[in-house]
mmCIF file with all atom_site columns, C-alpha atoms in Angstrom:
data_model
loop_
_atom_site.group_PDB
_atom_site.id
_atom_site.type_symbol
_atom_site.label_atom_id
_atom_site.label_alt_id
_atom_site.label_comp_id
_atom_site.label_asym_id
_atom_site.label_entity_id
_atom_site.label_seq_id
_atom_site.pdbx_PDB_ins_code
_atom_site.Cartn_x
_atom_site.Cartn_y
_atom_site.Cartn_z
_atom_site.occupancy
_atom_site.B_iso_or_equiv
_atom_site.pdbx_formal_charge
_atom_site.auth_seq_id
_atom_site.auth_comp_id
_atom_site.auth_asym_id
_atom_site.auth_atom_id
_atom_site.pdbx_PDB_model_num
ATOM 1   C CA . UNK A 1 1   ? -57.625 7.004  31.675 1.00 0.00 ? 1   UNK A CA 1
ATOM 2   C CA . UNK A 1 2   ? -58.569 5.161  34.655 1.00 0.00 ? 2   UNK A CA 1
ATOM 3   C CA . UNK A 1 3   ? -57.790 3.611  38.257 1.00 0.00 ? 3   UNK A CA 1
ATOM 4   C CA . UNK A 1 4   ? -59.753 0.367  36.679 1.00 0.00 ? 4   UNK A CA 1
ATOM 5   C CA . UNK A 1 5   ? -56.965 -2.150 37.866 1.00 0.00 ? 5   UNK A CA 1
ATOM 6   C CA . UNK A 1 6   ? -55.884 -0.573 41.403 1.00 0.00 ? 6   UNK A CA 1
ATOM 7   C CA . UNK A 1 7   ? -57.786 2.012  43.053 1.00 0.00 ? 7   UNK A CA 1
ATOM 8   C CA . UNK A 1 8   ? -55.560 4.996  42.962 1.00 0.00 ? 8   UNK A CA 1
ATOM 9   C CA . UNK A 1 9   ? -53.219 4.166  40.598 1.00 0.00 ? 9   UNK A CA 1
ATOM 10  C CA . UNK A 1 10  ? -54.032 5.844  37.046 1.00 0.00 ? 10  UNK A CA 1
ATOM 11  C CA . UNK A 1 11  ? -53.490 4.332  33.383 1.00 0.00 ? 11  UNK A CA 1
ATOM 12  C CA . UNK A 1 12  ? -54.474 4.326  30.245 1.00 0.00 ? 12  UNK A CA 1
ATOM 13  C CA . UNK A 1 13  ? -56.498 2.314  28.273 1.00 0.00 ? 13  UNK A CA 1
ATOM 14  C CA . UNK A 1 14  ? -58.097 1.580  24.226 1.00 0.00 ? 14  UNK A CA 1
ATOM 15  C CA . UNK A 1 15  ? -61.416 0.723  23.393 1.00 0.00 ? 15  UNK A CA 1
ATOM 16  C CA . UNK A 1 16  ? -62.993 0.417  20.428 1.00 0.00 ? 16  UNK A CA 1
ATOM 17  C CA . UNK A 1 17  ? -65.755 2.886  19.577 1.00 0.00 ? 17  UNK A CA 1
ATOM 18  C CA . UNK A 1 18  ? -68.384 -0.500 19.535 1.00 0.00 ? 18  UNK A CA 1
ATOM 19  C CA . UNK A 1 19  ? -67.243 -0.916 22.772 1.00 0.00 ? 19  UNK A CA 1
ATOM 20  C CA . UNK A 1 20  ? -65.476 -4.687 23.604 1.00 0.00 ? 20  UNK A CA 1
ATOM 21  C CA . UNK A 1 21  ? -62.585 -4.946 25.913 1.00 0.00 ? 21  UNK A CA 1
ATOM 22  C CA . UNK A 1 22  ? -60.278 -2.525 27.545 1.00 0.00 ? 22  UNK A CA 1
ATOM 23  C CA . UNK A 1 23  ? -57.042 -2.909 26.474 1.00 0.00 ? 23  UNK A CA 1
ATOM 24  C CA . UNK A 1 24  ? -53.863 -1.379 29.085 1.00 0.00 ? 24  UNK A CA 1
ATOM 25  C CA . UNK A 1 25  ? -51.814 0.815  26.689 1.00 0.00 ? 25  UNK A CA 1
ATOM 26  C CA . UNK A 1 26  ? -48.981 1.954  29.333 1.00 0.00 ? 26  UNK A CA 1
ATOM 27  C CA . UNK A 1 27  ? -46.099 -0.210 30.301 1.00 0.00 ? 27  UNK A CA 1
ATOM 28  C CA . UNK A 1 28  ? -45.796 -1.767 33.438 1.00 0.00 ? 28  UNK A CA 1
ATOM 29  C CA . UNK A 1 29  ? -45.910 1.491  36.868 1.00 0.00 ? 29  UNK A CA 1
ATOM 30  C CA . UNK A 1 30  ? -43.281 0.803  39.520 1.00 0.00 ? 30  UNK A CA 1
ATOM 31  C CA . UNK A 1 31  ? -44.624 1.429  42.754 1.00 0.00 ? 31  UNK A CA 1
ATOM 32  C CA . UNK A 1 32  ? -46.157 5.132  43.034 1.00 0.00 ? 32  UNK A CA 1
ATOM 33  C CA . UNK A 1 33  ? -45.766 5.504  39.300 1.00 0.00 ? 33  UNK A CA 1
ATOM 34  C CA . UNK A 1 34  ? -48.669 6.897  37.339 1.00 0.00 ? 34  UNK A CA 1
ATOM 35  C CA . UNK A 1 35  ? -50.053 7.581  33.330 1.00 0.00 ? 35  UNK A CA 1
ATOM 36  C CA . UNK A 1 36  ? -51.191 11.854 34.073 1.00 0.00 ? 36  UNK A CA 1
ATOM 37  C CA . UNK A 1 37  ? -54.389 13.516 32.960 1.00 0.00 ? 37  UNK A CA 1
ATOM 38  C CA . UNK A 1 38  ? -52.646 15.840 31.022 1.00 0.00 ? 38  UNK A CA 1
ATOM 39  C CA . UNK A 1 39  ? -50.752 14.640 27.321 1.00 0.00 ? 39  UNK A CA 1
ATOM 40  C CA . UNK A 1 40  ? -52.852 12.119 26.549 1.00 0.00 ? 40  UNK A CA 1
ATOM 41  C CA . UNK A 1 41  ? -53.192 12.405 22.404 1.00 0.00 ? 41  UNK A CA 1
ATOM 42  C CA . UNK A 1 42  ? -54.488 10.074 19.682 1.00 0.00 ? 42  UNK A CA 1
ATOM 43  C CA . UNK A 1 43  ? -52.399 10.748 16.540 1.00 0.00 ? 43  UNK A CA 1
ATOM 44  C CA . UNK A 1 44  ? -54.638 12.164 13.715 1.00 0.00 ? 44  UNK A CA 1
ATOM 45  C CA . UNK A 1 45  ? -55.278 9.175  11.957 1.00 0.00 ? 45  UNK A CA 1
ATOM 46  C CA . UNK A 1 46  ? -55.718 6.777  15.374 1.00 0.00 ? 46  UNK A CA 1
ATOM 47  C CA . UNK A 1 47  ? -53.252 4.793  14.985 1.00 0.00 ? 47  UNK A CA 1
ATOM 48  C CA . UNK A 1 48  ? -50.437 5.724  17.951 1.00 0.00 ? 48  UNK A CA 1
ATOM 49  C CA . UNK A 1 49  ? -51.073 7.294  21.271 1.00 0.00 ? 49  UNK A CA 1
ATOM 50  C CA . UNK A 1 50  ? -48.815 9.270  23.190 1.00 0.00 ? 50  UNK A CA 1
ATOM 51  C CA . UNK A 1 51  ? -49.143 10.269 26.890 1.00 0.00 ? 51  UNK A CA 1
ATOM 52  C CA . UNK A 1 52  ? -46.878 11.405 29.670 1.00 0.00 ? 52  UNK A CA 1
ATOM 53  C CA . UNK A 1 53  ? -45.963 8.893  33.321 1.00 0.00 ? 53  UNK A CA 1
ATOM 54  C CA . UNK A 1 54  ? -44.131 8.291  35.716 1.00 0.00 ? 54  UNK A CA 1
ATOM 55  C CA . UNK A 1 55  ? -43.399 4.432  33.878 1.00 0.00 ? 55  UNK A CA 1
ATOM 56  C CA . UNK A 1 56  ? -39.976 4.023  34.372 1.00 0.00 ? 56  UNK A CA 1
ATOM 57  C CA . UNK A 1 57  ? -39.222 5.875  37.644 1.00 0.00 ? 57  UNK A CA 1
ATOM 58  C CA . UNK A 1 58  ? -42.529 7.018  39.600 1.00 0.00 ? 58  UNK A CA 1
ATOM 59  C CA . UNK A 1 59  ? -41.256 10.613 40.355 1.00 0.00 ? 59  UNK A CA 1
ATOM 60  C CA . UNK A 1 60  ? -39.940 11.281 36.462 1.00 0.00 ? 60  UNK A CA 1
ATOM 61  C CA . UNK A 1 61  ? -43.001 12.361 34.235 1.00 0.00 ? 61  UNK A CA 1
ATOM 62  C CA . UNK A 1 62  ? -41.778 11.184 30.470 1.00 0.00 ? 62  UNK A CA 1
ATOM 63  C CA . UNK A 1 63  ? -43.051 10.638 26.953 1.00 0.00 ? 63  UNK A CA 1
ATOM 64  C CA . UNK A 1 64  ? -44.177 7.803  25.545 1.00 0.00 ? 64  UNK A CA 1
ATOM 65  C CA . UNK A 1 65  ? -46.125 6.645  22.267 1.00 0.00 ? 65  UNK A CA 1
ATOM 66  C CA . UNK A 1 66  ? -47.543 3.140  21.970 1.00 0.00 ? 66  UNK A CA 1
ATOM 67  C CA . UNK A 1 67  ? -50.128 1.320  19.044 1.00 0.00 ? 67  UNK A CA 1
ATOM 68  C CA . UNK A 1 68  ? -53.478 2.494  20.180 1.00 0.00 ? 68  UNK A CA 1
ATOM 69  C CA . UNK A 1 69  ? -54.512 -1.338 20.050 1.00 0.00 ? 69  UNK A CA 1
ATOM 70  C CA . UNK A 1 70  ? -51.510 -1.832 22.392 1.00 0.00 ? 70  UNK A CA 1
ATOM 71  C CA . UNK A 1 71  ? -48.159 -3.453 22.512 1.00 0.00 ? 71  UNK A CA 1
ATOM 72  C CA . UNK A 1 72  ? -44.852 -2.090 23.650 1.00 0.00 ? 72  UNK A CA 1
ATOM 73  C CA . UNK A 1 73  ? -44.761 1.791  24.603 1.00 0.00 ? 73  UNK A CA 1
ATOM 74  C CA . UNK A 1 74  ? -41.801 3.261  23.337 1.00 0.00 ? 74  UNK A CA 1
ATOM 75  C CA . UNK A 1 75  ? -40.110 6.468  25.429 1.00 0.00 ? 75  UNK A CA 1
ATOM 76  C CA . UNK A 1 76  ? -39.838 9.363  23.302 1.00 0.00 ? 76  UNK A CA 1
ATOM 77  C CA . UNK A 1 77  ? -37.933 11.657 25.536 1.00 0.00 ? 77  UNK A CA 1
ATOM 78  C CA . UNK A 1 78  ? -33.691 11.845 25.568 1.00 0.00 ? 78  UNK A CA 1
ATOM 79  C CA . UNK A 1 79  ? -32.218 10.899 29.320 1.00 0.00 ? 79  UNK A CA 1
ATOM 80  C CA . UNK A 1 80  ? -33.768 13.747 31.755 1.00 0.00 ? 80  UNK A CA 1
ATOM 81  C CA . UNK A 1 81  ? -31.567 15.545 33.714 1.00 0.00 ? 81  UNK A CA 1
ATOM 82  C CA . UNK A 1 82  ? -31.975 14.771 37.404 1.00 0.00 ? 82  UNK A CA 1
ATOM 83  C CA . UNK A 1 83  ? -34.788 16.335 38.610 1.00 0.00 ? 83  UNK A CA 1
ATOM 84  C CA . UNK A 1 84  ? -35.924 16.906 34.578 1.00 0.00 ? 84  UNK A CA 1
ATOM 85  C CA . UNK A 1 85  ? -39.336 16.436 33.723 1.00 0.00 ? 85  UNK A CA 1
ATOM 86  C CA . UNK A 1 86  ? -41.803 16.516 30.332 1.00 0.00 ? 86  UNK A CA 1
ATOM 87  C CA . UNK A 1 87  ? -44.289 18.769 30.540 1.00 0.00 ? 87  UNK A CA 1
ATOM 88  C CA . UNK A 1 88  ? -45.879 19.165 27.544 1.00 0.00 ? 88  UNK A CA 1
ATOM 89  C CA . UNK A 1 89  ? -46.805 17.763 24.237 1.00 0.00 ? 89  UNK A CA 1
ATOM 90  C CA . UNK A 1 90  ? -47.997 18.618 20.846 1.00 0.00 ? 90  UNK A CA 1
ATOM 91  C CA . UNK A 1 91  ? -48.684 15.711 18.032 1.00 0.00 ? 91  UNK A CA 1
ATOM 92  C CA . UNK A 1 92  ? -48.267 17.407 14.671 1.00 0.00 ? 92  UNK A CA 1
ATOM 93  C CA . UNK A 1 93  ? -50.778 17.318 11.354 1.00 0.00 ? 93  UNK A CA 1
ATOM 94  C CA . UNK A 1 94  ? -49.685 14.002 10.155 1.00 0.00 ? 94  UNK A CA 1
ATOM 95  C CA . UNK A 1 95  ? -49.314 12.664 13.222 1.00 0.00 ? 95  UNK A CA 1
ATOM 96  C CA . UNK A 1 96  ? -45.039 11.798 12.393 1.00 0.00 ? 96  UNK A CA 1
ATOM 97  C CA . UNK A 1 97  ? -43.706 13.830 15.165 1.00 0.00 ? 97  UNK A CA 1
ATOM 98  C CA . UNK A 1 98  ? -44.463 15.156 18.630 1.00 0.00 ? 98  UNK A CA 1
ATOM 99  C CA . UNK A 1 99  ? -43.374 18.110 19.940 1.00 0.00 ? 99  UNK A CA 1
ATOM 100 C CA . UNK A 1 100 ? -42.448 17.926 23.903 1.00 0.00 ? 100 UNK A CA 1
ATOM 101 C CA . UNK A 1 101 ? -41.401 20.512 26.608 1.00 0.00 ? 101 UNK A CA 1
ATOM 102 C CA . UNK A 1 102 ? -39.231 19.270 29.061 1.00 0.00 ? 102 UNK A CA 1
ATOM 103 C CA . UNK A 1 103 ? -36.722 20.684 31.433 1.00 0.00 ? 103 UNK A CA 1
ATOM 104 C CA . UNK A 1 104 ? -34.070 17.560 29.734 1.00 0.00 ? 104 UNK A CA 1
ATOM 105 C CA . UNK A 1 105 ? -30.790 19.000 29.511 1.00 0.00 ? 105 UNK A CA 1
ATOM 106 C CA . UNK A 1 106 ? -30.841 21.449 32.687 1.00 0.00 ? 106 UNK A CA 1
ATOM 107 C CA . UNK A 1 107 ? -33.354 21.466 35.764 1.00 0.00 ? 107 UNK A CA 1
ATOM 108 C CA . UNK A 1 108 ? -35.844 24.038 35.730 1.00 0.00 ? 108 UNK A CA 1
ATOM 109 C CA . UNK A 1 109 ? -34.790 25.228 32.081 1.00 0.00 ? 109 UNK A CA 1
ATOM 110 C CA . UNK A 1 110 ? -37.642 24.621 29.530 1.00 0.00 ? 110 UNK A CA 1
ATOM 111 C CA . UNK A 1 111 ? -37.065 23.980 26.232 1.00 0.00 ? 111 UNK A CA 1
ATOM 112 C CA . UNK A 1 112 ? -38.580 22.450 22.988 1.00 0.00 ? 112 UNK A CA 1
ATOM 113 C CA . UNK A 1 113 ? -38.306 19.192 21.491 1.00 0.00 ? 113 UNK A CA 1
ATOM 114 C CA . UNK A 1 114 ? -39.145 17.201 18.590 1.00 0.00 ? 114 UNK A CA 1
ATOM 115 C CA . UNK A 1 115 ? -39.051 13.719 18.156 1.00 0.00 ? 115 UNK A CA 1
ATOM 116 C CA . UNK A 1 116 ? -40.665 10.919 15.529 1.00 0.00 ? 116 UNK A CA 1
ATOM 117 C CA . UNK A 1 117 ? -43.549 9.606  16.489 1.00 0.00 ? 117 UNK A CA 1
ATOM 118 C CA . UNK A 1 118 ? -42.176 5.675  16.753 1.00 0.00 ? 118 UNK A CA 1
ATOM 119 C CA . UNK A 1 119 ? -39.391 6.943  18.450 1.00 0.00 ? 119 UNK A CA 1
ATOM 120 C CA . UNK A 1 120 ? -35.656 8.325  17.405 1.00 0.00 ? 120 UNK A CA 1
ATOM 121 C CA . UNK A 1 121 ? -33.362 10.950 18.414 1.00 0.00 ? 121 UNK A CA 1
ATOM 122 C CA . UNK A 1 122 ? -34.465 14.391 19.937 1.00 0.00 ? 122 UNK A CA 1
ATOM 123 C CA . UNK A 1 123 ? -33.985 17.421 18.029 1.00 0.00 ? 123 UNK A CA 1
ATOM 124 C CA . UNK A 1 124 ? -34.119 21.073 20.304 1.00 0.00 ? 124 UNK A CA 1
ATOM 125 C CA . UNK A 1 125 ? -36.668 23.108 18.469 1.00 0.00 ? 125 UNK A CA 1
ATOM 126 C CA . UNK A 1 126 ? -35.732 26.275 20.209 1.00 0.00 ? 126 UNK A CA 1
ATOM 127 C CA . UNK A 1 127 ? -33.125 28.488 19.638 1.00 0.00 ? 127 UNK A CA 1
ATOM 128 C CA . UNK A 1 128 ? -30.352 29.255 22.524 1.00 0.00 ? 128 UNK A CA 1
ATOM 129 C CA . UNK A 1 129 ? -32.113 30.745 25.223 1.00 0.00 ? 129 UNK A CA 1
ATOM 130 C CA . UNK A 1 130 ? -30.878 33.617 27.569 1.00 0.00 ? 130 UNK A CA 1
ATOM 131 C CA . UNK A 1 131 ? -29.634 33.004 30.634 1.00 0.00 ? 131 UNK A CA 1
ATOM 132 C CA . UNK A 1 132 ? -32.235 32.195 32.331 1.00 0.00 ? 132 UNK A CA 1
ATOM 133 C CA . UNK A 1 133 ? -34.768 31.927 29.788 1.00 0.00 ? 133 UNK A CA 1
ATOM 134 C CA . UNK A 1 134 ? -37.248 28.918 28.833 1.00 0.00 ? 134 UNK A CA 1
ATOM 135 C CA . UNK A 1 135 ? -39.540 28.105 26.179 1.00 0.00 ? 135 UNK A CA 1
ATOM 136 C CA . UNK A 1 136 ? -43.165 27.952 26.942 1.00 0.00 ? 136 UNK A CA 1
ATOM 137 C CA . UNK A 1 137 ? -45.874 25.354 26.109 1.00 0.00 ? 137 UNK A CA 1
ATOM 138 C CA . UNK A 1 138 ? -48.272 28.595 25.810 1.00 0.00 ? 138 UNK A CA 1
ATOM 139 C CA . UNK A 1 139 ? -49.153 29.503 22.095 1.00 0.00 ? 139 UNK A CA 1
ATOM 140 C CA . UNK A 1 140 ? -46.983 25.775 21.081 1.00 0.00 ? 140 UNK A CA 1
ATOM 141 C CA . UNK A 1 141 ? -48.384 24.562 17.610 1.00 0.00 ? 141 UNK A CA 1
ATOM 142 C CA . UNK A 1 142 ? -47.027 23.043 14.088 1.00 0.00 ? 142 UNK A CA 1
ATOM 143 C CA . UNK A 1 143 ? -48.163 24.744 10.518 1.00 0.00 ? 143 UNK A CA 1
ATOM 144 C CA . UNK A 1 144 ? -51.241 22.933 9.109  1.00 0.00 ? 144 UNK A CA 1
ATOM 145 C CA . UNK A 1 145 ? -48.913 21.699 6.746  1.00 0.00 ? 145 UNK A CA 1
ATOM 146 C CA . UNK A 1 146 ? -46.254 20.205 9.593  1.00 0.00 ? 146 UNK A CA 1
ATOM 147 C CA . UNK A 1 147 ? -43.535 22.354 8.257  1.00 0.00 ? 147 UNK A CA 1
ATOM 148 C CA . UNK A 1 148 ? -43.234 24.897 10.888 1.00 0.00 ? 148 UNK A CA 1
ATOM 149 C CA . UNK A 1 149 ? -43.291 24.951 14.828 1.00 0.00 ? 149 UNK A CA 1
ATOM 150 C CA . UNK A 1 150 ? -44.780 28.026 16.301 1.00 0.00 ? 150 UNK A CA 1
ATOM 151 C CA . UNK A 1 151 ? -43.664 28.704 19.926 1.00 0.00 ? 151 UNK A CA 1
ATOM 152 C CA . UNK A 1 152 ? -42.882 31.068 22.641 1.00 0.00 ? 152 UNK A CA 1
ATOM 153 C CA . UNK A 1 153 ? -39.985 31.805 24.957 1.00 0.00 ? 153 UNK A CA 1
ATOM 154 C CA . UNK A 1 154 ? -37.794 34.271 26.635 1.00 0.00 ? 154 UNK A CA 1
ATOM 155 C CA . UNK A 1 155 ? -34.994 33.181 24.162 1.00 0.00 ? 155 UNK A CA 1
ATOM 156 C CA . UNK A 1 156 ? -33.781 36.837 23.655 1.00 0.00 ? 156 UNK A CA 1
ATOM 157 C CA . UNK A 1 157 ? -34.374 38.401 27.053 1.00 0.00 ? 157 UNK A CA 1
ATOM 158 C CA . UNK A 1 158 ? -35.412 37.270 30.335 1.00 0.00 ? 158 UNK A CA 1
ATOM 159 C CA . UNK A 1 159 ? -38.728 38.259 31.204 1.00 0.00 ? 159 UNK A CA 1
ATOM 160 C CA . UNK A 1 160 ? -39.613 39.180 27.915 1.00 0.00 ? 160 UNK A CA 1
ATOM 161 C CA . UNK A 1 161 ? -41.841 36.412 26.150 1.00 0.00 ? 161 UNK A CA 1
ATOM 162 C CA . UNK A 1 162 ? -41.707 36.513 22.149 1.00 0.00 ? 162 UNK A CA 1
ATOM 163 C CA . UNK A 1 163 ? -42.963 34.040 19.285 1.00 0.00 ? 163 UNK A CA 1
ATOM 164 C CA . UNK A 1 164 ? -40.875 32.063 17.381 1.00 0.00 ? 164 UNK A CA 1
ATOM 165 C CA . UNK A 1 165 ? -41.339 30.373 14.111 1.00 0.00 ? 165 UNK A CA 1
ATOM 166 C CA . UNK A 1 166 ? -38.364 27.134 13.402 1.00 0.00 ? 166 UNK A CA 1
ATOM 167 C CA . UNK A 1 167 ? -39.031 25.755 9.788  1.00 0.00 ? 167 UNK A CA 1
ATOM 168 C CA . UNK A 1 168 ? -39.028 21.761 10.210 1.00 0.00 ? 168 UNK A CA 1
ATOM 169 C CA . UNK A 1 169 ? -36.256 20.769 7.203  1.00 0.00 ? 169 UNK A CA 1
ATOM 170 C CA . UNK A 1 170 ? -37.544 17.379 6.334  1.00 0.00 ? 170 UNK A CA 1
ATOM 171 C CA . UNK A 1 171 ? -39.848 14.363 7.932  1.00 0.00 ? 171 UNK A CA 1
ATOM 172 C CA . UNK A 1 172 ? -36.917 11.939 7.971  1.00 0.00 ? 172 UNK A CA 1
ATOM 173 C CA . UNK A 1 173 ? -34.667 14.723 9.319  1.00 0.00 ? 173 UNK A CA 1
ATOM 174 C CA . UNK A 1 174 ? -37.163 16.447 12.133 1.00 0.00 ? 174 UNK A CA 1
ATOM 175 C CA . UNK A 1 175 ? -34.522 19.209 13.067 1.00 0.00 ? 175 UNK A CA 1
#
């Protein structure tokens, strides 16, 4: 994570642990876009990286996973609401699936996401919240064996945060 190519402007970037040559892992930044501090995760076994940016539109923070040699970063998020953001992510055990938080489907609402690591459809990890309510990124974590999600919200009542367990049904079916 560096300014290395224009001072200011923050990316990411792979290098091997013998050192050698920087390689850019994020997609091309329109102008004011930016790779953020926060996100940034190697899947366990090195092979993928995911991180958060402004890529696509400079003021929209989204997901994205890409080779950790480099190549093509692929979004991971669904189409954000306007004004919708991802906040948050969590790579799980086997490194097949992130988890994001991300105010998608409604400004300002926060909810839970979970999404193959090479890309595919979203599933909501979260149950329906009330009125008001959001998930949290606080306490967020899979099972050791990736089988569960562990998370919090103020899914029953507003104000009231409580922990949540979703079982994960299968690894080719993430919801």
């Amino acid at each position: 994570y560096a300014d290395q190519d224009t001072d200011g402007v923050f990316e990411i970037y792979s290098v091997g642990a013998l050192g050698g040559t920087a390689v850019k892992l994020n997609g091309p930044l329109p102008p004011g876009g930016t790779v953020t501090a926060a996100g940034q995760q190697f899947t366990p076994d090195s092979s993928r990286v995911v991180y958060l940016a402004g890529q696509d539109t400079a003021d929209v923070i989204e997901l994205y996973s890409v080779l950790a040699t480099g190549g093509t970063p692929v979004k991971l998020n669904s189409p954000l609401t306007s004004g919708g953001d991802v906040q948050a992510v969590h790579v799980s055990p086997d490194g097949s699936r992130v988890l994001y938080l991300a105010d998608q489907d409604v400004d300002n609402t926060f909810e839970l996401y979970l999404v193959p690591t090479t890309g595919g459809t979203p599933v909501k990890v979260n149950g329906p919240l009330a009125a008001g309510g959001n998930a949290t990124s606080s306490g967020l974590q899979f099972s050791p064996d990736g089988n569960k999600v562990l998370y919090a919200a103020d899914q029953d009542t507003v104000g009231v945060m409580e922990a949540y367990v979703r079982v994960i049904r299968d690894r080719a079916n993430p919801g």
